[in-house]
Coordinates of C-alpha atoms in Angstrom, one line a residue:
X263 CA 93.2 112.4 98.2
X264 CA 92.9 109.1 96.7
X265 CA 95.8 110.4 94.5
X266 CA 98.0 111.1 97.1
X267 CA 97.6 108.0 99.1
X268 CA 98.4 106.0 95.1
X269 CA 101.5 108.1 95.2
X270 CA 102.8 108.1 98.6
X271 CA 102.3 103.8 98.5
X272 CA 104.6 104.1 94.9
X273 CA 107.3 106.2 96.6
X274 CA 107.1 105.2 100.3
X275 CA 110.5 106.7 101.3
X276 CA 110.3 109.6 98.9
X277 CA 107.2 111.9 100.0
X278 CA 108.2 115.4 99.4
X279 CA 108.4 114.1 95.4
X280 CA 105.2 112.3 95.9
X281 CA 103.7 115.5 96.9
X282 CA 105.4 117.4 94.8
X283 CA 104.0 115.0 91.8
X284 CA 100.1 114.9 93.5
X285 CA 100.8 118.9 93.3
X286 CA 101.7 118.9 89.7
X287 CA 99.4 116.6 88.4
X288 CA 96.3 118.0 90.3
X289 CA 97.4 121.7 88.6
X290 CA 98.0 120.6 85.2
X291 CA 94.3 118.8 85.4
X292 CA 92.8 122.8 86.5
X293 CA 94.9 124.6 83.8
X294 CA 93.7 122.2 81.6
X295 CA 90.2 122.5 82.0
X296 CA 91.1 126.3 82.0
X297 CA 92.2 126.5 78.5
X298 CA 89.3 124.9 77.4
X299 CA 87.3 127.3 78.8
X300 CA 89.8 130.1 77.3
X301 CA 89.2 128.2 74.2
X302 CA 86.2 127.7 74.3
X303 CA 85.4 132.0 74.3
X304 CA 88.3 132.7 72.1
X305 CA 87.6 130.2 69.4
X306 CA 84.5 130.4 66.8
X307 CA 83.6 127.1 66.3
X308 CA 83.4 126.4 70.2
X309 CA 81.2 129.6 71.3
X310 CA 78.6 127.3 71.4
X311 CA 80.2 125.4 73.9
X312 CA 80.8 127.8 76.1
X313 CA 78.0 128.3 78.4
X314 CA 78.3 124.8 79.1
X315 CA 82.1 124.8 79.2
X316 CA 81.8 127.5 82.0
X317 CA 79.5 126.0 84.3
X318 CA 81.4 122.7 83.8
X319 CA 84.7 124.3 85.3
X320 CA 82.3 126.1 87.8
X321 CA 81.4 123.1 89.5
X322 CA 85.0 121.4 89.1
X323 CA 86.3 124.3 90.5
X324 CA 84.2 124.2 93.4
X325 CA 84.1 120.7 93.8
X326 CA 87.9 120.3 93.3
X327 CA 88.8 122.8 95.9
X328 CA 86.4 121.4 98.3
X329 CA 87.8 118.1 98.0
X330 CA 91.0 119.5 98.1
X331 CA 90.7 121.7 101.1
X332 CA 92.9 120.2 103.5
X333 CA 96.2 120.6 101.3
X334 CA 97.4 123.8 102.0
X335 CA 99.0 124.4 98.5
X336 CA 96.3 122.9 96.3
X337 CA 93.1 124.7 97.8
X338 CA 94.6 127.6 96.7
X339 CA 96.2 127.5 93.3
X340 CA 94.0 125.0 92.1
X341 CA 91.0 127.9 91.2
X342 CA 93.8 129.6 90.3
X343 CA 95.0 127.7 87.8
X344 CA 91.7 127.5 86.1
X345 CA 90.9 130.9 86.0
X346 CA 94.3 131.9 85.1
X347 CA 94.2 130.7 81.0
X348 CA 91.0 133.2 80.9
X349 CA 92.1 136.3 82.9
X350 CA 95.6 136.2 80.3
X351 CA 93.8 135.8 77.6
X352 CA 90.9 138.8 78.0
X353 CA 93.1 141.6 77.3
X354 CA 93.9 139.8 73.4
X355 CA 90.1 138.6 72.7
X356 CA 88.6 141.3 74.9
X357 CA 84.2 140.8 75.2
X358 CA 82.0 142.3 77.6
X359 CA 80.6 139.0 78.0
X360 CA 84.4 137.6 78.6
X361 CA 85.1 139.9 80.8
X362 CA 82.2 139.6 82.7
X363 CA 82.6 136.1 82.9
X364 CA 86.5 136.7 83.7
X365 CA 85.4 139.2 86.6
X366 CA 82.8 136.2 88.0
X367 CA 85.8 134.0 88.1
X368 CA 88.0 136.3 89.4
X369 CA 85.2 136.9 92.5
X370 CA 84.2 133.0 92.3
X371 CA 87.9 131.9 93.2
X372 CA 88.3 134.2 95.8
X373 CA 85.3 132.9 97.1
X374 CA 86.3 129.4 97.0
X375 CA 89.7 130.1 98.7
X376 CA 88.1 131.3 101.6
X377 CA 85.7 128.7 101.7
X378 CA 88.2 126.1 101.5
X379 CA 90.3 128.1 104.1
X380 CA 87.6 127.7 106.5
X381 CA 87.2 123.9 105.8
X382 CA 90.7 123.4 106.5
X383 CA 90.1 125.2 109.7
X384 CA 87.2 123.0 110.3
X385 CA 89.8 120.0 109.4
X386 CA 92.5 119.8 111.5
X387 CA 90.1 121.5 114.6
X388 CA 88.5 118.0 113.7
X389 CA 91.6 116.0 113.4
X390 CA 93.1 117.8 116.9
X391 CA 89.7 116.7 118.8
X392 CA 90.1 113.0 117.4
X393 CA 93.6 112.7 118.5
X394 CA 92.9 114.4 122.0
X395 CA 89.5 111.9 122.4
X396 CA 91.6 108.9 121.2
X397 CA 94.2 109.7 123.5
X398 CA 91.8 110.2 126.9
X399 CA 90.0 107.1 125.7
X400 CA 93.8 105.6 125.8
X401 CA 94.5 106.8 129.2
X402 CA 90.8 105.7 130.5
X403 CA 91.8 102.6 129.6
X404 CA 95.1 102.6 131.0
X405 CA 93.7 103.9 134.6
X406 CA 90.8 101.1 134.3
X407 CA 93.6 98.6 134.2
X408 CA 96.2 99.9 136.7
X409 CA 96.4 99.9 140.3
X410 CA 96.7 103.9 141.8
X411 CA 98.4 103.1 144.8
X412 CA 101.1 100.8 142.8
X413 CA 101.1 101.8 139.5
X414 CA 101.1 97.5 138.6
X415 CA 97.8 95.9 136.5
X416 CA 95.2 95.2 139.0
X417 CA 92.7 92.5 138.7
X418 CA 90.8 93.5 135.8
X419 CA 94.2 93.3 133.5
X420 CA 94.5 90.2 135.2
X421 CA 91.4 88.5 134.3
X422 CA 91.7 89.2 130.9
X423 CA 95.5 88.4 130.1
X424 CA 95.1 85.2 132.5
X425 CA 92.6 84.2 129.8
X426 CA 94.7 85.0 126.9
X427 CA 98.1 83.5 127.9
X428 CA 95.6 80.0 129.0
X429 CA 94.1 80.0 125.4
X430 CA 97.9 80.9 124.4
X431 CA 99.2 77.9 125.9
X432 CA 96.6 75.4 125.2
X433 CA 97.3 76.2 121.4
X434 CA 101.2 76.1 121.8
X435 CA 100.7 73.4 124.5
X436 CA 103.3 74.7 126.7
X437 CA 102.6 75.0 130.8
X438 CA 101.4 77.8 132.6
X439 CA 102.7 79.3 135.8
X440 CA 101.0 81.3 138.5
X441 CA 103.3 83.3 140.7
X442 CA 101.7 84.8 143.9
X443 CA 103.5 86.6 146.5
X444 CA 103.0 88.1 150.6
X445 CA 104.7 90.0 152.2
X446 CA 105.8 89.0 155.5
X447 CA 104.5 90.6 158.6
X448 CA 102.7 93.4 156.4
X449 CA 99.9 93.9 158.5
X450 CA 101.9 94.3 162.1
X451 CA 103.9 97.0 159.8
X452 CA 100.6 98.9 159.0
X453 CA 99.8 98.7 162.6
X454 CA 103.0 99.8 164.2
X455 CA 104.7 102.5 161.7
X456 CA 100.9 103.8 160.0
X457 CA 99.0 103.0 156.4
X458 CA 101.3 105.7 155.0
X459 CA 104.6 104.1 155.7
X460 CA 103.0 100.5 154.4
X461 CA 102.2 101.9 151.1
X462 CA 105.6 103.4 150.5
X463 CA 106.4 100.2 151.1
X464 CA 104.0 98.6 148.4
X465 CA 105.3 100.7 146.2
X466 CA 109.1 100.2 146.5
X467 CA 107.9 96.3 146.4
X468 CA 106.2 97.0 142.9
X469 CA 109.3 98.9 141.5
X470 CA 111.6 96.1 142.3
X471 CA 109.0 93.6 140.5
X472 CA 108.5 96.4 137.5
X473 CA 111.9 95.9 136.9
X474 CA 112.8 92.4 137.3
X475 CA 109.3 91.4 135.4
X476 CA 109.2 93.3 131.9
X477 CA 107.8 90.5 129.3
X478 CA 104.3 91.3 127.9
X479 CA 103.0 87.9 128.9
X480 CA 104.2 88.1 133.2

């Protein structure tokens, strides 16, 4: 992943070719460890190496498409691509013992592709859960700040921006203003038309002041 991220911050407009590039150059690192491996069996001189050649690409294999998992493309083809040099090369230097090992491979892959499937599963079920907590915690803290009846910032909002715009103008050393407002004659409205009517009427008030007042900082 740390590829990717190297990429897509070298091409920042341009991230179909940086993934198409992260693709490309993760593959060509699995077929070349797989031709070694092919090598390794088909070649004389290297037969010793091959035990330890195997078990090398076993655990890059799995390790690779584990850390690889949540790219759709890569998980799979990237045990491909390392098995592959072997699988076309058993029917030319045919073995028991290759194709043994080319049948373990064959099985192994399979294995990891469904493995990774499932992590990627497990991935974005992860990812969808961390977006949905973020945004409740979001709207939790909208709520905690917001009036119900008026839909304005209630006192809690207030305390803490009243303390930010003070420290903000001490530093600027600008003045301050307080605005506070009543509505005339509120309370003989409640009493005469009902607490229904006067909180239609709270709430046309805060519309008209929702619209007139839209800077961060009123």
């Amino acid at each position: 992943m740390a590829l990717f991220r190297r990429i897509d911050r070298l091409l920042p407009e341009r991230h179909a070719l940086a993934n198409l590039l992260a693709i490309a150059s993760t593959l060509t690192n699995a077929l070349h460890w797989g031709v070694l491996t092919a090598t390794a069996g088909i070649w004389p001189a290297m037969h010793v190496i091959e035990p330890y050649m195997v078990l090398a690409v076993v655990g890059l294999t799995m390790g690779g498409s584990m850390g690889l998992a949540i790219h759709p493309t890569i998980r799979v083809l990237f045990p491909v691509a390392i098995v592959s040099p072997l699988a076309v090369t058993l029917p030319f230097f045919f073995s028991p013992q290759r194709a043994l090992v080319a049948a373990l491979g064959v099985i192994f892959a399979i294995y990891v592709v469904m493995v990774s499937r499932m992590l990627l599963q497990d991935y974005w079920r992860l990812l969808t859960a961390s977006a949905l907590l973020k945004r409740r915690a979001y709207e939790l803290g909208e709520l905690s700040l917001t009036d119900s009846l008026t839909g304005l910032r209630n006192r809690l909002y207030f305390d803490r921006q009243y303390k930010t715009e003070w420290q903000r103008a001490c530093r600027q050393g600008k003045p301050i203003a307080l605005l506070m407002l009543d509505l005339d004659h509120f309370k003989a409205l409640n009493d005469s038309h009902g607490h229904p009517f006067g909180d239609e009427c709270l709430r046309a008030v805060a519309q008209l002041l929702a619209l007139e007042i839209q800077r961060t900082g009123d």
